[in-house]
């Protein structure tokens, strides 16, 4: 909950209360899961399990209860148990795992093709530019810059307008 700013006080946001809610765990669809079925939180929360307390009390209660990334990670067999306890059948999450594996393969294929296309596009652009220089007898763009530095801006402008008139 936010407190209203007092007149003359510095602008900012302050929180004075924390509301803790419990949400049911359901079968998810996140393809970044490393193994087993993904889980996610349902949109509906259990209002009976909600808890509201002052922010300072919440921070004091959690002071020595911080978890590491490794402690937060839930092994696949535990996620499977949670889903079964929540009423999901083994075939539900197995189908989801299969769909996720297919999505991962499609992503990898797309990345591989994209890298190949990017490389071929660069090569094609280089070939096009070099053939244009040879066939059309155009100087390299850095050659024009060097000429400008050597001859000065006015001379190069005259040559450029002369070339445009002959093409």
PDB file of C-alpha atoms in Angstrom:
ATOM      1  CA  UNK A   1       0.000   0.000   0.000  1.00  0.00           C
ATOM      2  CA  UNK A   2       1.293   3.477  -0.883  1.00  0.00           C
ATOM      3  CA  UNK A   3       1.171   6.508   1.374  1.00  0.00           C
ATOM      4  CA  UNK A   4       0.074   9.832  -0.064  1.00  0.00           C
ATOM      5  CA  UNK A   5       2.881  12.395  -0.411  1.00  0.00           C
ATOM      6  CA  UNK A   6       2.809  15.286   2.023  1.00  0.00           C
ATOM      7  CA  UNK A   7       2.936  18.815   0.640  1.00  0.00           C
ATOM      8  CA  UNK A   8       6.525  20.046   0.529  1.00  0.00           C
ATOM      9  CA  UNK A   9       8.017  16.560   0.924  1.00  0.00           C
ATOM     10  CA  UNK A  10      10.409  15.179  -1.680  1.00  0.00           C
ATOM     11  CA  UNK A  11       8.761  13.297  -4.538  1.00  0.00           C
ATOM     12  CA  UNK A  12       8.975   9.524  -4.364  1.00  0.00           C
ATOM     13  CA  UNK A  13       7.121   6.377  -3.560  1.00  0.00           C
ATOM     14  CA  UNK A  14       6.960   4.740  -0.167  1.00  0.00           C
ATOM     15  CA  UNK A  15       5.527   1.431   0.815  1.00  0.00           C
ATOM     16  CA  UNK A  16       4.350   0.676   4.313  1.00  0.00           C
ATOM     17  CA  UNK A  17       2.563  -2.646   3.954  1.00  0.00           C
ATOM     18  CA  UNK A  18       3.232  -6.004   2.305  1.00  0.00           C
ATOM     19  CA  UNK A  19       0.484  -8.338   1.181  1.00  0.00           C
ATOM     20  CA  UNK A  20       1.573 -11.938   0.779  1.00  0.00           C
ATOM     21  CA  UNK A  21      -0.661 -14.104  -1.385  1.00  0.00           C
ATOM     22  CA  UNK A  22      -0.642 -17.791  -2.182  1.00  0.00           C
ATOM     23  CA  UNK A  23      -1.267 -18.846  -5.763  1.00  0.00           C
ATOM     24  CA  UNK A  24      -1.875 -22.407  -6.953  1.00  0.00           C
ATOM     25  CA  UNK A  25       0.910 -24.008  -8.991  1.00  0.00           C
ATOM     26  CA  UNK A  26      -0.205 -25.152 -12.438  1.00  0.00           C
ATOM     27  CA  UNK A  27       1.331 -26.725 -15.514  1.00  0.00           C
ATOM     28  CA  UNK A  28       3.294 -24.069 -17.397  1.00  0.00           C
ATOM     29  CA  UNK A  29       4.550 -23.663 -20.939  1.00  0.00           C
ATOM     30  CA  UNK A  30       7.986 -22.055 -20.525  1.00  0.00           C
ATOM     31  CA  UNK A  31      10.406 -23.714 -22.991  1.00  0.00           C
ATOM     32  CA  UNK A  32      13.486 -22.663 -21.018  1.00  0.00           C
ATOM     33  CA  UNK A  33      12.946 -25.403 -18.437  1.00  0.00           C
ATOM     34  CA  UNK A  34      15.968 -27.714 -18.445  1.00  0.00           C
ATOM     35  CA  UNK A  35      14.168 -30.980 -17.658  1.00  0.00           C
ATOM     36  CA  UNK A  36      10.691 -32.187 -16.774  1.00  0.00           C
ATOM     37  CA  UNK A  37       7.470 -30.207 -16.781  1.00  0.00           C
ATOM     38  CA  UNK A  38       7.461 -26.439 -16.260  1.00  0.00           C
ATOM     39  CA  UNK A  39       5.298 -24.959 -13.538  1.00  0.00           C
ATOM     40  CA  UNK A  40       3.753 -21.534 -13.271  1.00  0.00           C
ATOM     41  CA  UNK A  41       1.384 -19.718 -10.938  1.00  0.00           C
ATOM     42  CA  UNK A  42      -2.327 -19.552 -11.623  1.00  0.00           C
ATOM     43  CA  UNK A  43      -3.933 -16.102 -11.995  1.00  0.00           C
ATOM     44  CA  UNK A  44      -6.388 -16.690  -9.129  1.00  0.00           C
ATOM     45  CA  UNK A  45      -5.055 -16.490  -5.599  1.00  0.00           C
ATOM     46  CA  UNK A  46      -6.488 -17.999  -2.444  1.00  0.00           C
ATOM     47  CA  UNK A  47      -7.806 -15.039  -0.466  1.00  0.00           C
ATOM     48  CA  UNK A  48      -7.969 -17.125   2.710  1.00  0.00           C
ATOM     49  CA  UNK A  49      -4.192 -17.612   2.546  1.00  0.00           C
ATOM     50  CA  UNK A  50      -3.427 -13.885   2.165  1.00  0.00           C
ATOM     51  CA  UNK A  51      -1.425 -12.121   4.813  1.00  0.00           C
ATOM     52  CA  UNK A  52      -0.932  -8.378   5.229  1.00  0.00           C
ATOM     53  CA  UNK A  53       1.740  -6.884   7.478  1.00  0.00           C
ATOM     54  CA  UNK A  54       3.883  -3.791   7.863  1.00  0.00           C
ATOM     55  CA  UNK A  55       6.908  -3.696   5.560  1.00  0.00           C
ATOM     56  CA  UNK A  56       9.412  -3.472   8.439  1.00  0.00           C
ATOM     57  CA  UNK A  57       7.931  -6.561  10.130  1.00  0.00           C
ATOM     58  CA  UNK A  58       8.104  -8.476   6.840  1.00  0.00           C
ATOM     59  CA  UNK A  59      11.741  -7.544   6.288  1.00  0.00           C
ATOM     60  CA  UNK A  60      12.672  -8.548   9.860  1.00  0.00           C
ATOM     61  CA  UNK A  61      10.917 -11.904   9.459  1.00  0.00           C
ATOM     62  CA  UNK A  62      12.772 -12.622   6.193  1.00  0.00           C
ATOM     63  CA  UNK A  63      16.117 -11.271   7.358  1.00  0.00           C
ATOM     64  CA  UNK A  64      17.806 -14.663   7.785  1.00  0.00           C
ATOM     65  CA  UNK A  65      15.606 -16.545   5.343  1.00  0.00           C
ATOM     66  CA  UNK A  66      17.073 -15.482   1.980  1.00  0.00           C
ATOM     67  CA  UNK A  67      17.626 -18.334  -0.465  1.00  0.00           C
ATOM     68  CA  UNK A  68      20.349 -18.796  -3.063  1.00  0.00           C
ATOM     69  CA  UNK A  69      19.601 -19.445  -6.749  1.00  0.00           C
ATOM     70  CA  UNK A  70      20.435 -23.105  -6.239  1.00  0.00           C
ATOM     71  CA  UNK A  71      17.973 -23.340  -3.343  1.00  0.00           C
ATOM     72  CA  UNK A  72      15.239 -21.700  -5.420  1.00  0.00           C
ATOM     73  CA  UNK A  73      15.632 -24.185  -8.311  1.00  0.00           C
ATOM     74  CA  UNK A  74      13.005 -26.925  -8.108  1.00  0.00           C
ATOM     75  CA  UNK A  75      14.084 -30.370  -9.376  1.00  0.00           C
ATOM     76  CA  UNK A  76      11.941 -31.938 -12.088  1.00  0.00           C
ATOM     77  CA  UNK A  77      10.723 -34.828  -9.909  1.00  0.00           C
ATOM     78  CA  UNK A  78       9.442 -32.355  -7.290  1.00  0.00           C
ATOM     79  CA  UNK A  79       7.600 -30.369  -9.978  1.00  0.00           C
ATOM     80  CA  UNK A  80       6.046 -33.617 -11.204  1.00  0.00           C
ATOM     81  CA  UNK A  81       4.825 -34.398  -7.659  1.00  0.00           C
ATOM     82  CA  UNK A  82       3.378 -30.895  -7.259  1.00  0.00           C
ATOM     83  CA  UNK A  83       1.490 -31.197 -10.541  1.00  0.00           C
ATOM     84  CA  UNK A  84       0.096 -34.608  -9.657  1.00  0.00           C
ATOM     85  CA  UNK A  85      -0.997 -33.243  -6.244  1.00  0.00           C
ATOM     86  CA  UNK A  86      -2.674 -30.331  -8.074  1.00  0.00           C
ATOM     87  CA  UNK A  87      -4.703 -32.783 -10.167  1.00  0.00           C
ATOM     88  CA  UNK A  88      -2.716 -32.870 -13.402  1.00  0.00           C
ATOM     89  CA  UNK A  89      -2.273 -36.287 -14.954  1.00  0.00           C
ATOM     90  CA  UNK A  90       1.076 -37.669 -16.037  1.00  0.00           C
ATOM     91  CA  UNK A  91      -0.122 -37.570 -19.642  1.00  0.00           C
ATOM     92  CA  UNK A  92      -0.891 -33.818 -19.265  1.00  0.00           C
ATOM     93  CA  UNK A  93       2.645 -32.857 -18.314  1.00  0.00           C
ATOM     94  CA  UNK A  94       4.256 -35.454 -20.587  1.00  0.00           C
ATOM     95  CA  UNK A  95       2.424 -33.904 -23.558  1.00  0.00           C
ATOM     96  CA  UNK A  96       3.624 -30.460 -22.438  1.00  0.00           C
ATOM     97  CA  UNK A  97       7.216 -31.697 -22.107  1.00  0.00           C
ATOM     98  CA  UNK A  98       6.987 -33.143 -25.646  1.00  0.00           C
ATOM     99  CA  UNK A  99       5.635 -29.830 -27.003  1.00  0.00           C
ATOM    100  CA  UNK A 100       8.454 -27.949 -25.268  1.00  0.00           C
ATOM    101  CA  UNK A 101      11.092 -30.251 -26.749  1.00  0.00           C
ATOM    102  CA  UNK A 102       9.641 -29.620 -30.218  1.00  0.00           C
ATOM    103  CA  UNK A 103       9.687 -25.853 -29.573  1.00  0.00           C
ATOM    104  CA  UNK A 104      13.335 -26.055 -28.489  1.00  0.00           C
ATOM    105  CA  UNK A 105      14.250 -27.941 -31.675  1.00  0.00           C
ATOM    106  CA  UNK A 106      12.388 -25.376 -33.805  1.00  0.00           C
ATOM    107  CA  UNK A 107      14.210 -22.528 -32.044  1.00  0.00           C
ATOM    108  CA  UNK A 108      17.590 -24.174 -32.580  1.00  0.00           C
ATOM    109  CA  UNK A 109      16.786 -24.801 -36.250  1.00  0.00           C
ATOM    110  CA  UNK A 110      15.717 -21.184 -36.654  1.00  0.00           C
ATOM    111  CA  UNK A 111      18.905 -19.915 -35.016  1.00  0.00           C
ATOM    112  CA  UNK A 112      21.058 -22.135 -37.244  1.00  0.00           C
ATOM    113  CA  UNK A 113      19.242 -21.052 -40.405  1.00  0.00           C
ATOM    114  CA  UNK A 114      19.342 -17.419 -39.327  1.00  0.00           C
ATOM    115  CA  UNK A 115      23.123 -17.522 -38.807  1.00  0.00           C
ATOM    116  CA  UNK A 116      23.564 -19.130 -42.238  1.00  0.00           C
ATOM    117  CA  UNK A 117      21.273 -16.558 -43.897  1.00  0.00           C
ATOM    118  CA  UNK A 118      23.090 -13.683 -42.218  1.00  0.00           C
ATOM    119  CA  UNK A 119      26.440 -14.954 -43.475  1.00  0.00           C
ATOM    120  CA  UNK A 120      25.172 -15.518 -47.028  1.00  0.00           C
ATOM    121  CA  UNK A 121      23.562 -12.056 -47.055  1.00  0.00           C
ATOM    122  CA  UNK A 122      26.885 -10.453 -46.090  1.00  0.00           C
ATOM    123  CA  UNK A 123      28.763 -12.443 -48.745  1.00  0.00           C
ATOM    124  CA  UNK A 124      26.164 -11.581 -51.420  1.00  0.00           C
ATOM    125  CA  UNK A 125      26.359  -7.882 -50.528  1.00  0.00           C
ATOM    126  CA  UNK A 126      30.173  -7.921 -50.751  1.00  0.00           C
ATOM    127  CA  UNK A 127      30.105  -9.678 -54.137  1.00  0.00           C
ATOM    128  CA  UNK A 128      27.480  -7.236 -55.454  1.00  0.00           C
ATOM    129  CA  UNK A 129      29.496  -4.229 -54.305  1.00  0.00           C
ATOM    130  CA  UNK A 130      32.771  -5.540 -55.774  1.00  0.00           C
ATOM    131  CA  UNK A 131      31.188  -6.533 -59.091  1.00  0.00           C
ATOM    132  CA  UNK A 132      29.574  -3.095 -59.296  1.00  0.00           C
ATOM    133  CA  UNK A 133      32.963  -1.458 -58.813  1.00  0.00           C
ATOM    134  CA  UNK A 134      34.618  -3.605 -61.473  1.00  0.00           C
ATOM    135  CA  UNK A 135      31.833  -3.544 -64.076  1.00  0.00           C
ATOM    136  CA  UNK A 136      30.735   0.066 -63.569  1.00  0.00           C
ATOM    137  CA  UNK A 137      34.274   1.302 -62.910  1.00  0.00           C
ATOM    138  CA  UNK A 138      33.226   2.969 -59.700  1.00  0.00           C
ATOM    139  CA  UNK A 139      35.894   3.811 -57.167  1.00  0.00           C
ATOM    140  CA  UNK A 140      35.707   2.411 -53.645  1.00  0.00           C
ATOM    141  CA  UNK A 141      33.901   4.670 -51.213  1.00  0.00           C
ATOM    142  CA  UNK A 142      37.044   5.098 -49.117  1.00  0.00           C
ATOM    143  CA  UNK A 143      38.895   6.124 -52.333  1.00  0.00           C
ATOM    144  CA  UNK A 144      36.494   9.042 -52.764  1.00  0.00           C
ATOM    145  CA  UNK A 145      37.198  10.114 -49.202  1.00  0.00           C
ATOM    146  CA  UNK A 146      40.938   9.945 -49.782  1.00  0.00           C
ATOM    147  CA  UNK A 147      40.580  12.014 -52.958  1.00  0.00           C
ATOM    148  CA  UNK A 148      38.589  14.621 -51.065  1.00  0.00           C
ATOM    149  CA  UNK A 149      41.258  14.839 -48.402  1.00  0.00           C
ATOM    150  CA  UNK A 150      43.991  15.227 -51.020  1.00  0.00           C
ATOM    151  CA  UNK A 151      42.303  17.564 -53.487  1.00  0.00           C
ATOM    152  CA  UNK A 152      40.006  19.485 -51.267  1.00  0.00           C
ATOM    153  CA  UNK A 153      36.223  19.684 -51.142  1.00  0.00           C
ATOM    154  CA  UNK A 154      35.636  21.952 -54.193  1.00  0.00           C
ATOM    155  CA  UNK A 155      37.612  19.861 -56.657  1.00  0.00           C
ATOM    156  CA  UNK A 156      35.774  16.696 -55.608  1.00  0.00           C
ATOM    157  CA  UNK A 157      32.371  18.397 -55.940  1.00  0.00           C
ATOM    158  CA  UNK A 158      33.246  19.468 -59.521  1.00  0.00           C
ATOM    159  CA  UNK A 159      34.323  15.914 -60.407  1.00  0.00           C
ATOM    160  CA  UNK A 160      31.178  14.437 -58.883  1.00  0.00           C
ATOM    161  CA  UNK A 161      28.886  16.801 -60.798  1.00  0.00           C
ATOM    162  CA  UNK A 162      30.887  16.103 -64.006  1.00  0.00           C
ATOM    163  CA  UNK A 163      30.384  12.340 -63.509  1.00  0.00           C
ATOM    164  CA  UNK A 164      26.651  12.792 -62.940  1.00  0.00           C
ATOM    165  CA  UNK A 165      26.375  14.709 -66.190  1.00  0.00           C
ATOM    166  CA  UNK A 166      28.051  11.945 -68.210  1.00  0.00           C
ATOM    167  CA  UNK A 167      26.037   9.021 -66.772  1.00  0.00           C
TER     168      UNK A 167
END
